[in-house]
Amino acid sequence: MRVTRSTILVALWCLAPLALAADDTGKRAEPWQTASWPQWRGPDRTGVSEETGLAASWPESGPKELWRRPLGQGFSAIVVDAGRLYTQYGAGDAAYLAALSAADGSELWKVHTGTSFKDSYGNGPRATPTLEAGILYALSSSGDLLAVKASDGEVVWQHDLREAFGAKPPRWGLSGSPLIEGDLVIVNPGGDEGRSILALDKNTGELRWSARNDRAGYAGPVAMTLAGVRQILVFVGDKLVSLDPADGETFWELGWKTDWGVNASTPIQLVGNRVFLSTGYERGAIMLEVSKTESGVQAEELWRNREMRNKFSSSVLYGGMLYGFDEGTLKCVDPANGTTRWRQRGLGHGSLFAADGKLIALSDRGKLVLLEATPEGYTELGSVEAFKTKTWTVPTLAGGRLYVRDEKEIVALDISR
């Protein structure tokens, strides 16, 4: 074959991705070194991973433990990118945002984010940091919002939302992870004078718009396109509100009061402009359908019941079914009408996510369970006691590795095939 300049350029272009996927020793990088889980509940906040190649079942001893190390207190989930882990924790009276090595869990850097939140249910940060374009956006339980370089922990900008905007954190601390929408970072710190929900310039921290006078909820904002209209859904203290991301104007709202004002689960978008919402404390669930009319955007109720009561975890939509914790019972619910397909007790008020045809659930006392994601029944494919303490933080999957934390430690498990 005749070798020309063009064929050489084409060959180099084809080999470029392989070079980029190699580490600095020239070896091809492992999946865990390149995988990303950039924010709360994954790339699009659904709790569903597109990752494949997971083990079909676990041995009786459970998946291989790769490493385990101490970690400060808190309920912040793990964010992953390019061989690094990011999370928040408390130590003594201080709270931190930290970067860890995915290889062994060693701490690479940490940044002080304010005073550590303390109460009888557990100390430390609640919110999960959000990673976008090399910048971490972290919200402390008390109201400190920071933009930090993921490479070295350098602070780009920082606000005490209480001093700057009159924020009023709820009783159990700010828990909703910051949302990046375009060039905005959006949070719900609570407050009056039209400053319950804030949209800041993600690059400078400058206020772009603020909205409403609601009490803060415990769920992070989520972006959806419903009826052809881009919307920011925020589960505030006593209602679900839909806002225009351009200016914060309200499209529609749904009153939703719970005991103690605990609206903590993430709203879920379904096919057909539908939104699923759930809370615990005996409130239950509702399915909405959003439409566009001559007068604007509106939401109508399709059904409601008490078959799914997400207390402080969120359900997932997977394979056309809803899976989640109805208070202390794991359930599969048909989103068409809200009927329960199966139920299983024994995992307490746990958390879960979906990947590769399976569910990975974590009990509130540290038991990990691998399940078949099917409406036909509860089918367990393996389990392991990762901890024997309170575990309220949903696990993270990246590159075949599962990262799990309790209030004292973090552990990495290999769940690849």
Coordinates of C-alpha atoms in Angstrom, one line a residue:
M1 CA 0.0 0.0 0.0
R2 CA 1.2 3.5 -0.9
V3 CA 1.8 5.6 2.3
T4 CA 0.9 9.2 1.9
R5 CA 0.7 12.3 4.1
S6 CA -3.1 11.9 4.2
T7 CA -2.9 8.2 5.4
I8 CA -0.4 9.1 8.1
L9 CA -2.7 12.0 9.3
V10 CA -5.7 9.7 9.3
A11 CA -3.8 7.0 11.3
L12 CA -2.6 9.6 13.9
W13 CA -6.2 10.9 14.2
C14 CA -7.5 7.4 14.8
L15 CA -4.8 6.6 17.4
A16 CA -5.3 9.9 19.3
P17 CA -8.1 8.6 21.6
L18 CA -5.9 5.7 22.6
A19 CA -3.1 8.0 23.5
L20 CA -5.5 10.2 25.5
A21 CA -6.7 7.1 27.3
A22 CA -3.2 6.1 28.4
D23 CA -1.7 7.1 31.7
D24 CA 1.7 8.9 32.1
T25 CA 3.5 5.5 32.0
G26 CA 2.2 4.8 28.5
K27 CA -0.1 2.0 29.7
R28 CA -3.7 2.2 28.6
A29 CA -5.8 3.7 31.4
E30 CA -8.2 1.5 33.4
P31 CA -11.9 2.4 33.3
W32 CA -11.9 3.7 36.9
Q33 CA -9.1 6.1 35.9
T34 CA -11.2 7.8 33.2
A35 CA -14.8 7.4 34.4
S36 CA -17.0 10.3 35.6
W37 CA -19.9 10.7 38.0
P38 CA -20.0 14.5 38.2
Q39 CA -22.8 15.4 40.5
W40 CA -25.7 14.2 42.7
R41 CA -27.4 11.1 41.2
G42 CA -25.0 11.1 38.2
P43 CA -24.7 13.1 34.9
D44 CA -28.3 14.0 34.6
R45 CA -29.5 13.6 38.3
T46 CA -31.6 10.6 37.5
G47 CA -29.8 8.0 39.6
V48 CA -29.2 5.9 36.4
S49 CA -25.8 5.0 35.1
E50 CA -25.1 4.1 31.5
E51 CA -22.2 2.0 32.6
T52 CA -22.0 -1.7 31.5
G53 CA -19.7 -4.6 32.2
L54 CA -20.8 -5.1 35.8
A55 CA -20.7 -8.5 37.5
A56 CA -23.9 -10.5 37.0
S57 CA -23.8 -11.6 40.6
W58 CA -21.6 -11.3 43.7
P59 CA -19.8 -14.1 45.4
E60 CA -20.9 -15.1 48.9
S61 CA -18.1 -13.0 50.4
G62 CA -19.2 -10.0 48.4
P63 CA -17.3 -7.9 45.8
K64 CA -13.6 -7.4 46.2
E65 CA -12.7 -4.6 48.6
L66 CA -10.0 -2.5 47.1
W67 CA -9.3 -0.1 49.9
R68 CA -10.9 1.5 53.0
R69 CA -9.9 4.7 54.8
P70 CA -11.1 7.1 57.5
L71 CA -13.3 10.0 56.3
G72 CA -14.9 12.7 58.4
Q73 CA -18.5 13.0 59.2
G74 CA -21.3 13.9 56.8
F75 CA -23.8 12.7 54.2
S76 CA -22.3 14.2 51.1
A77 CA -22.1 11.7 48.2
I78 CA -19.0 11.0 46.2
V79 CA -18.3 12.7 42.9
V80 CA -15.8 11.1 40.5
D81 CA -13.7 12.3 37.6
A82 CA -10.5 11.1 36.0
G83 CA -9.2 9.0 38.9
R84 CA -10.2 11.4 41.6
L85 CA -13.0 11.5 44.2
Y86 CA -14.6 14.6 45.6
T87 CA -16.8 14.9 48.6
Q88 CA -17.5 17.0 51.7
Y89 CA -17.0 16.1 55.4
G90 CA -16.8 17.5 58.8
A91 CA -13.9 17.2 61.4
G92 CA -14.4 18.8 64.8
D93 CA -15.9 22.2 64.3
A94 CA -14.7 22.6 60.7
A95 CA -16.2 21.5 57.3
Y96 CA -14.2 20.6 54.3
L97 CA -14.4 19.9 50.6
A98 CA -11.7 17.3 49.7
A99 CA -10.2 15.5 46.8
L100 CA -9.1 11.9 47.2
S101 CA -7.2 9.5 45.0
A102 CA -9.4 6.8 43.5
A103 CA -6.4 4.5 43.5
D104 CA -6.1 4.3 47.3
G105 CA -8.3 6.9 48.9
S106 CA -5.4 9.1 50.0
E107 CA -6.3 12.8 50.4
L108 CA -4.9 15.0 47.7
W109 CA -6.2 18.4 49.0
K110 CA -8.9 19.9 51.2
V111 CA -10.5 23.3 51.4
H112 CA -12.2 24.7 54.5
T113 CA -15.8 25.5 53.7
G114 CA -17.0 26.8 57.0
T115 CA -18.3 25.6 60.3
S116 CA -19.4 21.9 60.5
F117 CA -23.1 21.4 61.0
K118 CA -24.0 19.5 64.1
D119 CA -27.2 17.9 65.3
S120 CA -28.5 14.7 66.9
Y121 CA -29.1 12.9 63.5
G122 CA -25.5 13.3 62.4
N123 CA -22.8 15.9 61.9
G124 CA -21.2 17.3 58.8
P125 CA -22.2 18.5 55.3
R126 CA -25.3 17.2 53.6
A127 CA -25.0 18.4 50.0
T128 CA -22.9 16.7 47.3
P129 CA -20.5 18.9 45.3
T130 CA -21.1 19.4 41.6
L131 CA -18.3 19.2 39.1
E132 CA -18.4 21.0 35.8
A133 CA -15.6 22.1 33.4
G134 CA -12.9 21.5 36.1
I135 CA -14.7 23.5 38.8
L136 CA -16.3 22.1 41.9
Y137 CA -19.4 23.9 43.3
A138 CA -19.9 23.1 47.0
L139 CA -22.6 24.1 49.4
S140 CA -22.1 23.8 53.1
S141 CA -25.0 22.9 55.5
S142 CA -24.8 26.4 57.0
G143 CA -24.9 28.4 53.8
D144 CA -21.3 28.8 52.4
L145 CA -21.2 28.4 48.6
L146 CA -17.8 27.9 46.9
A147 CA -16.4 27.5 43.4
V148 CA -13.1 25.6 43.7
K149 CA -10.6 24.3 41.1
A150 CA -10.7 20.5 41.0
S151 CA -7.1 20.3 40.1
D152 CA -5.6 21.9 43.3
G153 CA -8.4 23.2 45.5
E154 CA -7.8 26.8 44.7
V155 CA -11.0 28.9 45.6
V156 CA -12.3 30.8 42.6
W157 CA -15.1 32.6 44.4
Q158 CA -17.0 32.2 47.7
H159 CA -20.1 33.5 49.3
D160 CA -21.6 33.2 52.8
L161 CA -25.2 33.1 51.5
R162 CA -26.6 34.2 54.9
E163 CA -24.6 37.4 54.9
A164 CA -24.7 38.1 51.2
F165 CA -28.3 37.3 50.4
G166 CA -30.1 36.7 53.7
A167 CA -30.3 33.0 53.4
K168 CA -32.2 31.0 56.0
P169 CA -31.0 27.4 56.1
P170 CA -33.7 24.9 57.3
R171 CA -33.6 23.0 60.6
W172 CA -31.4 20.1 59.5
G173 CA -29.1 22.1 57.3
L174 CA -28.8 22.9 53.6
S175 CA -28.8 19.6 51.7
G176 CA -29.6 20.3 48.1
S177 CA -26.6 20.0 45.7
P178 CA -25.9 23.0 43.4
L179 CA -27.3 22.7 39.9
I180 CA -25.3 24.0 36.9
E181 CA -27.6 25.2 34.1
G182 CA -25.8 26.9 31.2
D183 CA -23.6 29.6 32.8
L184 CA -25.6 29.6 36.1
V185 CA -25.2 27.8 39.4
I186 CA -28.6 27.5 41.1
V187 CA -29.2 26.8 44.8
N188 CA -32.2 27.0 47.2
P189 CA -30.9 28.4 50.5
G190 CA -34.3 29.7 51.6
G191 CA -35.2 33.3 52.5
D192 CA -37.5 36.1 51.9
E193 CA -37.4 39.4 49.9
G194 CA -37.4 37.3 46.7
R195 CA -34.2 35.5 47.6
S196 CA -35.2 31.9 48.4
I197 CA -33.8 30.6 45.2
L198 CA -30.5 32.1 43.8
A199 CA -28.9 31.9 40.3
L200 CA -25.3 33.0 40.3
D201 CA -22.8 33.4 37.5
K202 CA -20.9 30.1 37.7
N203 CA -17.6 31.9 36.7
T204 CA -17.8 34.9 39.0
G205 CA -20.3 34.2 41.7
E206 CA -22.2 37.4 40.7
L207 CA -26.0 37.2 41.3
R208 CA -27.9 36.9 38.1
W209 CA -31.4 36.5 39.4
S210 CA -33.2 35.5 42.6
A211 CA -36.8 34.3 43.2
R212 CA -39.5 33.6 45.7
N213 CA -39.9 33.7 49.5
D214 CA -40.1 30.0 50.3
R215 CA -38.5 28.0 53.0
A216 CA -35.6 26.0 51.8
G217 CA -36.3 22.3 51.0
Y218 CA -33.7 19.5 51.3
A219 CA -33.6 18.5 47.6
G220 CA -31.3 20.0 45.0
P221 CA -32.8 21.8 42.0
V222 CA -33.1 19.8 38.7
A223 CA -33.4 21.0 35.1
M224 CA -36.0 19.5 32.8
T225 CA -37.5 20.2 29.3
L226 CA -41.2 19.7 29.7
A227 CA -43.8 20.5 26.9
G228 CA -40.9 21.9 24.9
V229 CA -40.0 24.4 27.7
R230 CA -36.8 24.4 29.7
Q231 CA -37.6 24.6 33.4
I232 CA -35.9 24.5 36.8
L233 CA -37.8 22.4 39.3
V234 CA -37.1 23.2 42.9
F235 CA -38.7 21.2 45.8
V236 CA -38.9 24.0 48.4
G237 CA -40.1 23.6 52.0
D238 CA -43.8 23.3 51.2
K239 CA -44.2 23.0 47.4
L240 CA -42.7 22.1 44.1
V241 CA -42.0 25.1 41.9
S242 CA -41.1 25.4 38.2
L243 CA -39.0 28.4 37.2
D244 CA -37.8 29.9 34.0
P245 CA -34.0 29.5 34.0
A246 CA -33.6 32.8 32.1
D247 CA -35.0 35.1 34.8
G248 CA -36.4 32.9 37.7
E249 CA -40.1 33.7 36.9
T250 CA -42.5 31.0 38.1
F251 CA -44.1 28.9 35.4
W252 CA -46.2 26.8 37.8
E253 CA -46.3 25.4 41.4
L254 CA -47.8 22.6 43.3
G255 CA -48.5 22.8 47.1
W256 CA -46.8 19.9 48.9
K257 CA -46.6 20.1 52.7
T258 CA -45.0 17.4 54.8
D259 CA -44.4 17.1 58.5
W260 CA -41.3 19.1 59.5
G261 CA -41.1 20.6 56.0
V262 CA -38.9 17.7 54.8
N263 CA -39.2 17.7 51.0
A264 CA -35.9 15.8 50.3
S265 CA -36.3 13.6 47.2
T266 CA -35.4 14.6 43.7
P267 CA -38.2 15.0 41.2
I268 CA -38.1 12.5 38.3
Q269 CA -38.9 13.2 34.6
L270 CA -40.8 10.5 32.7
V271 CA -41.7 10.1 29.0
G272 CA -44.6 12.3 27.9
N273 CA -43.8 15.4 29.9
R274 CA -44.5 13.7 33.2
V275 CA -43.0 14.4 36.6
F276 CA -43.0 12.1 39.6
L277 CA -42.7 13.5 43.1
S278 CA -42.5 11.7 46.4
T279 CA -42.0 12.4 50.1
G280 CA -42.1 10.5 53.3
Y281 CA -43.8 11.3 56.6
E282 CA -47.0 9.7 55.3
R283 CA -47.4 12.2 52.4
G284 CA -46.9 9.9 49.5
A285 CA -46.4 10.4 45.8
I286 CA -48.0 12.2 42.8
M287 CA -47.6 12.0 39.0
L288 CA -48.0 15.2 37.1
E289 CA -48.3 16.0 33.4
V290 CA -46.9 19.3 32.2
S291 CA -48.4 21.0 29.2
K292 CA -48.2 24.3 27.4
T293 CA -51.3 26.4 26.9
E294 CA -52.2 29.9 25.6
S295 CA -51.8 31.2 29.1
G296 CA -48.5 29.6 29.8
V297 CA -47.1 26.3 31.2
Q298 CA -49.2 24.2 33.6
A299 CA -49.1 21.0 35.5
E300 CA -52.0 18.6 36.0
E301 CA -52.4 15.7 38.4
L302 CA -52.6 12.2 36.9
W303 CA -52.7 10.2 40.1
R304 CA -51.6 10.3 43.7
N305 CA -51.3 7.7 46.4
R306 CA -49.2 6.6 49.4
E307 CA -47.5 3.6 47.7
M308 CA -44.1 5.4 47.5
R309 CA -43.0 7.6 50.3
N310 CA -39.3 8.6 49.7
K311 CA -38.2 10.0 53.1
F312 CA -34.6 11.2 52.4
S313 CA -33.6 9.1 49.4
S314 CA -34.9 9.3 45.8
S315 CA -36.5 6.8 43.5
V316 CA -35.1 5.8 40.1
L317 CA -37.0 5.3 36.8
Y318 CA -35.5 2.3 35.1
G319 CA -36.8 0.0 32.4
G320 CA -40.2 1.8 32.6
M321 CA -40.6 1.1 36.3
L322 CA -40.1 3.2 39.5
Y323 CA -37.9 1.6 42.2
G324 CA -37.4 3.3 45.5
F325 CA -37.9 3.2 49.3
D326 CA -41.4 3.6 50.6
E327 CA -40.3 4.6 54.1
G328 CA -38.6 1.4 55.2
T329 CA -39.8 -0.9 52.4
L330 CA -38.1 -1.3 49.0
K331 CA -40.7 -1.3 46.2
C332 CA -41.2 -1.5 42.5
V333 CA -44.1 0.8 41.4
D334 CA -45.8 1.0 38.0
P335 CA -45.6 4.7 37.0
A336 CA -48.7 4.3 34.8
N337 CA -51.1 4.1 37.7
G338 CA -49.0 4.0 40.9
T339 CA -49.7 0.4 41.8
T340 CA -47.0 -1.7 43.6
R341 CA -45.5 -4.6 41.6
W342 CA -43.4 -5.9 44.5
R343 CA -42.1 -5.0 48.0
Q344 CA -39.3 -6.1 50.2
R345 CA -38.5 -5.2 53.8
G346 CA -35.2 -5.5 55.6
L347 CA -33.1 -2.6 54.2
G348 CA -34.6 0.2 56.3
H349 CA -34.6 3.7 54.9
G350 CA -32.0 2.9 52.3
S351 CA -30.9 4.4 49.0
L352 CA -30.3 3.0 45.5
F353 CA -29.3 3.6 41.9
A354 CA -29.6 1.6 38.6
A355 CA -27.0 0.4 36.1
D356 CA -26.5 -2.4 33.6
G357 CA -29.9 -4.0 34.2
K358 CA -29.5 -4.0 37.9
L359 CA -30.2 -2.1 41.1
I360 CA -27.6 -1.5 43.7
A361 CA -29.3 -0.7 47.1
L362 CA -27.7 0.3 50.3
S363 CA -29.5 -0.2 53.6
D364 CA -29.5 2.4 56.3
R365 CA -27.1 0.2 58.3
G366 CA -24.5 -0.5 55.6
K367 CA -25.7 -3.6 53.8
L368 CA -25.1 -3.4 50.0
V369 CA -27.4 -5.5 47.8
L370 CA -27.3 -6.3 44.1
L371 CA -30.7 -6.8 42.6
E372 CA -32.2 -7.7 39.2
A373 CA -34.1 -4.6 37.9
T374 CA -37.4 -6.3 37.1
P375 CA -41.0 -5.8 37.9
E376 CA -41.5 -9.5 38.3
G377 CA -40.2 -9.7 41.8
Y378 CA -37.4 -9.1 44.2
T379 CA -34.4 -11.0 42.9
E380 CA -31.2 -10.7 45.0
L381 CA -27.9 -11.4 43.2
G382 CA -25.5 -10.8 46.0
S383 CA -24.9 -8.8 49.2
V384 CA -22.2 -7.6 51.5
E385 CA -22.0 -5.7 54.8
A386 CA -19.9 -2.7 53.8
F387 CA -20.6 -1.1 57.2
K388 CA -22.5 -1.8 60.4
T389 CA -23.3 1.8 61.1
K390 CA -25.7 4.5 59.9
T391 CA -25.4 4.9 56.1
W392 CA -27.6 7.5 54.6
T393 CA -25.4 8.4 51.6
V394 CA -26.2 6.9 48.2
P395 CA -23.3 5.0 46.7
T396 CA -21.4 6.1 43.6
L397 CA -20.5 4.0 40.6
A398 CA -17.6 4.9 38.2
G399 CA -15.5 2.6 36.0
G400 CA -16.6 -0.6 37.7
R401 CA -15.9 0.7 41.1
L402 CA -18.4 1.3 43.8
Y403 CA -17.6 4.0 46.4
V404 CA -19.6 3.9 49.6
R405 CA -19.3 6.0 52.8
D406 CA -20.8 6.1 56.3
E407 CA -20.1 8.7 58.9
K408 CA -16.6 7.6 59.6
E409 CA -15.1 5.8 56.5
I410 CA -15.1 5.5 52.8
V411 CA -14.6 2.1 51.0
A412 CA -14.0 1.2 47.3
L413 CA -15.3 -2.1 45.9
D414 CA -14.7 -3.7 42.5
I415 CA -18.1 -4.7 41.1
S416 CA -16.9 -5.1 37.5
R417 CA -17.3 -8.4 35.5

